[in-house]
Amino acid sequence: MTQLEAARAGTVTPEMQFVAKREDLSPELIRSEVARGRMVIPANTVHLSKKLEPMCIGVASSCKINANIGNSAVTGKVDDELEKLHTAVHLGSDTVMDLSTGGNIDGIRQAMIDASTVPIGTVPIYQIIQNVKDPRDITPKMMLDTVEHQAKQGVDYMTIHAGVLLEHVPLTRDRVTGIVSRGGSLMAAWMVAHHQQNPWYTHFGELCEIMRAYDVTFSLGDGLRPGSLADANDAGQFAELKTLGELTLKAWEHGCQVMIEGPGHIPMHLVKMNIEKERELCHDAPFYVLGPLVTDIAPGYDHITSAIGAALAAEAGAAMLCYVTPKEHLGLPNKDDVRQGVIAYKIAAHAGDIARGRKNARVRDDQLSKARFEFDWNRQFELSLDPETARRMHDETLPQDVFKSAKFCSMCGPKFCSMRITQDVRKLADDAARISSNLTPLSLAK
Amino acid sequence: MTQLEAARAGTVTPEMQFVAKREDLSPELIRSEVARGRMVIPANTVHLSKKLEPMCIGVASSCKINANIGNSAVTGKVDDELEKLHTAVHLGSDTVMDLSTGGNIDGIRQAMIDASTVPIGTVPIYQIIQNVKDPRDITPKMMLDTVEHQAKQGVDYMTIHAGVLLEHVPLTRDRVTGIVSRGGSLMAAWMVAHHQQNPWYTHFGELCEIMRAYDVTFSLGDGLRPGSLADANDAGQFAELKTLGELTLKAWEHGCQVMIEGPGHIPMHLVKMNIEKERELCHDAPFYVLGPLVTDIAPGYDHITSAIGAALAAEAGAAMLCYVTPKEHLGLPNKDDVRQGVIAYKIAAHAGDIARGRKNARVRDDQLSKARFEFDWNRQFELSLDPETARRMHDETLPQDVFKSAKFCSMCGPKFCSMRITQDVRKLADDAARISSNLTPLSLAK
C-alpha cells in the first residue's frame, strides 16, 4: 500500500506518525491531508528500509526546500556529489534531487540514496537519453524500464514530463526562450520526430503501476515552463498545467502520490496568481516551484532574483521551493554555490511560513533577536541559518574571544551602538513616561 | 529657491529637465510631482556646482537604491571609503550615504562629496556625538551648527530624527529589541536626561531655514523603527510616523523637500500595509525604506532577507530602498559587501519596477533573455547587473573563448541543453501544429 492508499483506508502509518512529530501536527491531520492528496510523503519503500527519515510536503505543514545537485557530462565525480549532498542536508535542505546527466550516473544515484536521510528525487529522462544516440531513438519501453530501474534503487520521487502534449508545442512558437525544460524539449522533439503523442502520457497507466509498486511520488514536470519573464503565464504554460491536473486525478486513481512542478521565471505581481491557478487546475496537489526568478538581468545572483519569487510563492501556498544557485544559467554549481542556494531558500521558505502565520514559525526569530539585544554573540551565531558564516563575518574585524560578549560590533563601534545606548530600555521608557506626563504639551514651533 | 519652490512657481529647473531625460518622463510631470511633494530632487546647491548629476526619488519614477558606506571608530580610512563609493556608484547605486562615525569624519565627507556624481546623504547626529563626552552634553545649538556645517560642505540630504518624541519612548518599553536606530536612541537618552522634548522637534523651524538655504532634502528618520519582527508595526513605530507626517507639512511650508524613512524588520504580509500607512500619514512624501528584513534568522545573509522585503516595498510604492549588506548586524561592510548589497538591491528595485508596470521596465530582461536563447554569452554578460561576476562564474568551468559562443554551458553539458534541442523552436512548433491537426484525438489511457 502507498501512503495515499493507507491514508484513504484510515491507517496512520509509522511514516505519518514520524512526520506528525517533526511538524508538531496531529497524526490525524497528516493522514487526512495525505488521503485528500494535498500532502505527500515521498518515501520509496526501498529507501525507507535504509536511512530515509520521512518528511512531508503539503500546504498544511512548513514550507520545504529542495536542492538540485548532480554532475553533467562536462564535470563532476561521485565524491563531489556526495559532498554537495552533505552540505545541502547539513544546511537544511528537505529533499535533494540528483540531476546527473553524465558519467557514472547509476553509481552516483545509488551512492546518494544509500547516504541520504532525505528523500531523493530524479528526472528519469536524463538517464534514458544517455543510452541513445538521438532523442528520437527513445522508446516507451526504455522509458518505463528506466523508471522501474530507478524505483528499485530507491528513488523517492521522479519528475515526469507527461503533460507536454503535441498540441501544446505550437503554443511555444513565438516565445523569447522557447522550451527551457530539458525534459520538455526532449519530449517535444520526440513527438515531432515520431508524429506521435508523448509516451509518458500514452503509457501513463503502466507508469502509475510501477510508481505505485514502490510508492514513488510523481513530481509532474512543467516541460513548458517559461524561461524568461517575457514567456511567463502564456497559453503553453497553462495548457500543460491543465493536462497535469487530469494526470493528477489519474495517478490518484492508481493510488499514487502526486505533486506538481511550477516555474521558473515570473514577475512578482503574477506569482500569487500562478499558485492559485495550480491549486484550481490540479485539485490542491502540492505545488513544487522552481524559484521563480522575478527578473532576468542578474546572472550570477539568481539565488537572489529567485528567492524573492520563492518567498512570494511560499506566502501564497507553494508547498516546496526548488532552489536556484548563483551559478544558474552559467555553469554547474559547486559546493559553495549549493550553500548559497540552500540558505537563500531557507530564508524564502521561512519568510513565507511567518507570513502565513504557521504555528511557532517566528519562535527562532524572536530568540535570535533577544540574543542580539543581549549582545550574546555566540547564541546569535548558533540560532542563525549558517552559524559558520555569521561567525566568520564577525571574526573578520573582531576575531578575539572577548568581543563575543562585547556590547557592540565593528559596524557602529562602541560609542554608537543603539542597543547599548538603550539597553536598559525599560528604565528609559519608564523615565520617559514619568517625565512626559509632567511636561506641558508642546505645539510644533513655527 | 529650492526645487520645491521653483516647481510650485511653475518653473521647470535645469535639474528637472535633466531628471526628465534620465527617466524618460516629461519635464512637466517631474515639475508637478516635485511641486506636490511626491518627488524630491536631492541636490544641494554646493554639490550641484561640483560633479552632482541630478536624480529624482518618487513613485512616478523608477525605484532608486541607496548604499550606506562610511567608517566606524573601530575601522576605516578615507581611501577605503572612496573605493566603496566608486564600487557602489559603478554598480548602480542611485545615492550614497556617508555614515562615518569615527576618525577623520569631516575629511571623509568632503572627499566623498567632491568625488561623487550621485547625491550624498548623512546623519548629522553621528558627527555631533563625536564632539561630546556624553550624549546629554549635546545642545540644540551644536545640532543646528553641525547641520549648517554639513550643508555648506554640500550634503544633499540628511537624516533627522525629529519625530521621536518623549511620549513615544514609553511605547518601546516591552519591545524585544528596544530602540535600534542610533539617532533614535541618542535622542531618547537626551530627552530623558534633560526632561525636555526632542530638540530637532522644538527647533524644527530654524532647522528648516538652514535646510532651505542650501536646498538640503530632509530624510525624516524613523528613530523608533522595529529592530526585529517581534517589534514590527507597534504603537511606537506608528506614533512616530504620525509625527513625521506633521513635520512633513511644516517642512513643506518652509519650502523644503522631504522624504520619509521607514523600517527595518517587517514580516512579508505586513510590508504593503506599511507603505500604505506612510502614504496616508505623510501626505505622499516619498518613502525611503531600509530593507525591510522579512526574517531575523539569517545574519550573514541579510542582503537576501532584506531584498525580499525591499522588492515587496518597491512593488507597493516605496520610492527608494536603502541597501543592507551581508555584514549587517555583524560588522562594518567592506568593498565586496558593498557589491553584494548593491546588486541585491538593484534586483529588488528592478523587480518592483517590473511588477508596477513601469514604462520599459522589462526591456533589458527581454534583451538578456534573447541573448541567452541565442547563446550570445558575451551579450548576456554585458546586459547583466554585474558582468564581471557573471563572466567569472562562466569562466570557472569553461574559461576558453570558444565557449563564449558555444551552444551549451557546463550546467547541462552539450547533449542536454534544452535551448539547443529546441533552438529552431519555430520549426518545431510549426511541425507540431501540422502533425497534431492530423492526429486522432487521444483520450488518456486508463
mmCIF file of C-alpha atoms in Angstrom, chain A residues 431-443, chain B residues 165-168 190-192 194-198 201-202:
data_model
loop_
_atom_site.group_PDB
_atom_site.id
_atom_site.type_symbol
_atom_site.label_atom_id
_atom_site.label_comp_id
_atom_site.label_asym_id
_atom_site.label_seq_id
_atom_site.Cartn_x
_atom_site.Cartn_y
_atom_site.Cartn_z
ATOM 1 C CA ASP A 431 11.519 57.514 32.971
ATOM 2 C CA ALA A 432 10.161 58.953 29.742
ATOM 3 C CA ALA A 433 6.604 58.098 30.779
ATOM 4 C CA ARG A 434 7.052 59.825 34.119
ATOM 5 C CA ILE A 435 8.640 62.915 32.578
ATOM 6 C CA SER A 436 6.321 63.289 29.629
ATOM 7 C CA SER A 437 3.238 63.170 31.862
ATOM 8 C CA ASN A 438 4.559 66.262 33.678
ATOM 9 C CA LEU A 439 5.579 68.092 30.552
ATOM 10 C CA THR A 440 3.469 70.943 29.225
ATOM 11 C CA PRO A 441 2.159 69.748 25.856
ATOM 12 C CA LEU A 442 4.168 71.372 23.099
ATOM 13 C CA SER A 443 2.793 72.500 19.848
ATOM 14 C CA LEU B 165 9.066 62.454 20.971
ATOM 15 C CA LEU B 166 9.381 61.942 24.698
ATOM 16 C CA GLU B 167 5.888 60.488 24.899
ATOM 17 C CA HIS B 168 6.781 57.867 22.273
ATOM 18 C CA TRP B 190 18.905 63.006 25.650
ATOM 19 C CA MET B 191 15.225 63.715 26.325
ATOM 20 C CA VAL B 192 15.139 61.580 29.445
ATOM 21 C CA HIS B 194 17.099 66.681 30.160
ATOM 22 C CA HIS B 195 13.400 66.257 30.884
ATOM 23 C CA GLN B 196 12.841 68.041 27.608
ATOM 24 C CA GLN B 197 11.355 67.386 24.216
ATOM 25 C CA ASN B 198 13.476 66.378 21.174
ATOM 26 C CA TYR B 201 11.346 68.883 17.007
ATOM 27 C CA THR B 202 11.397 72.031 19.150
#
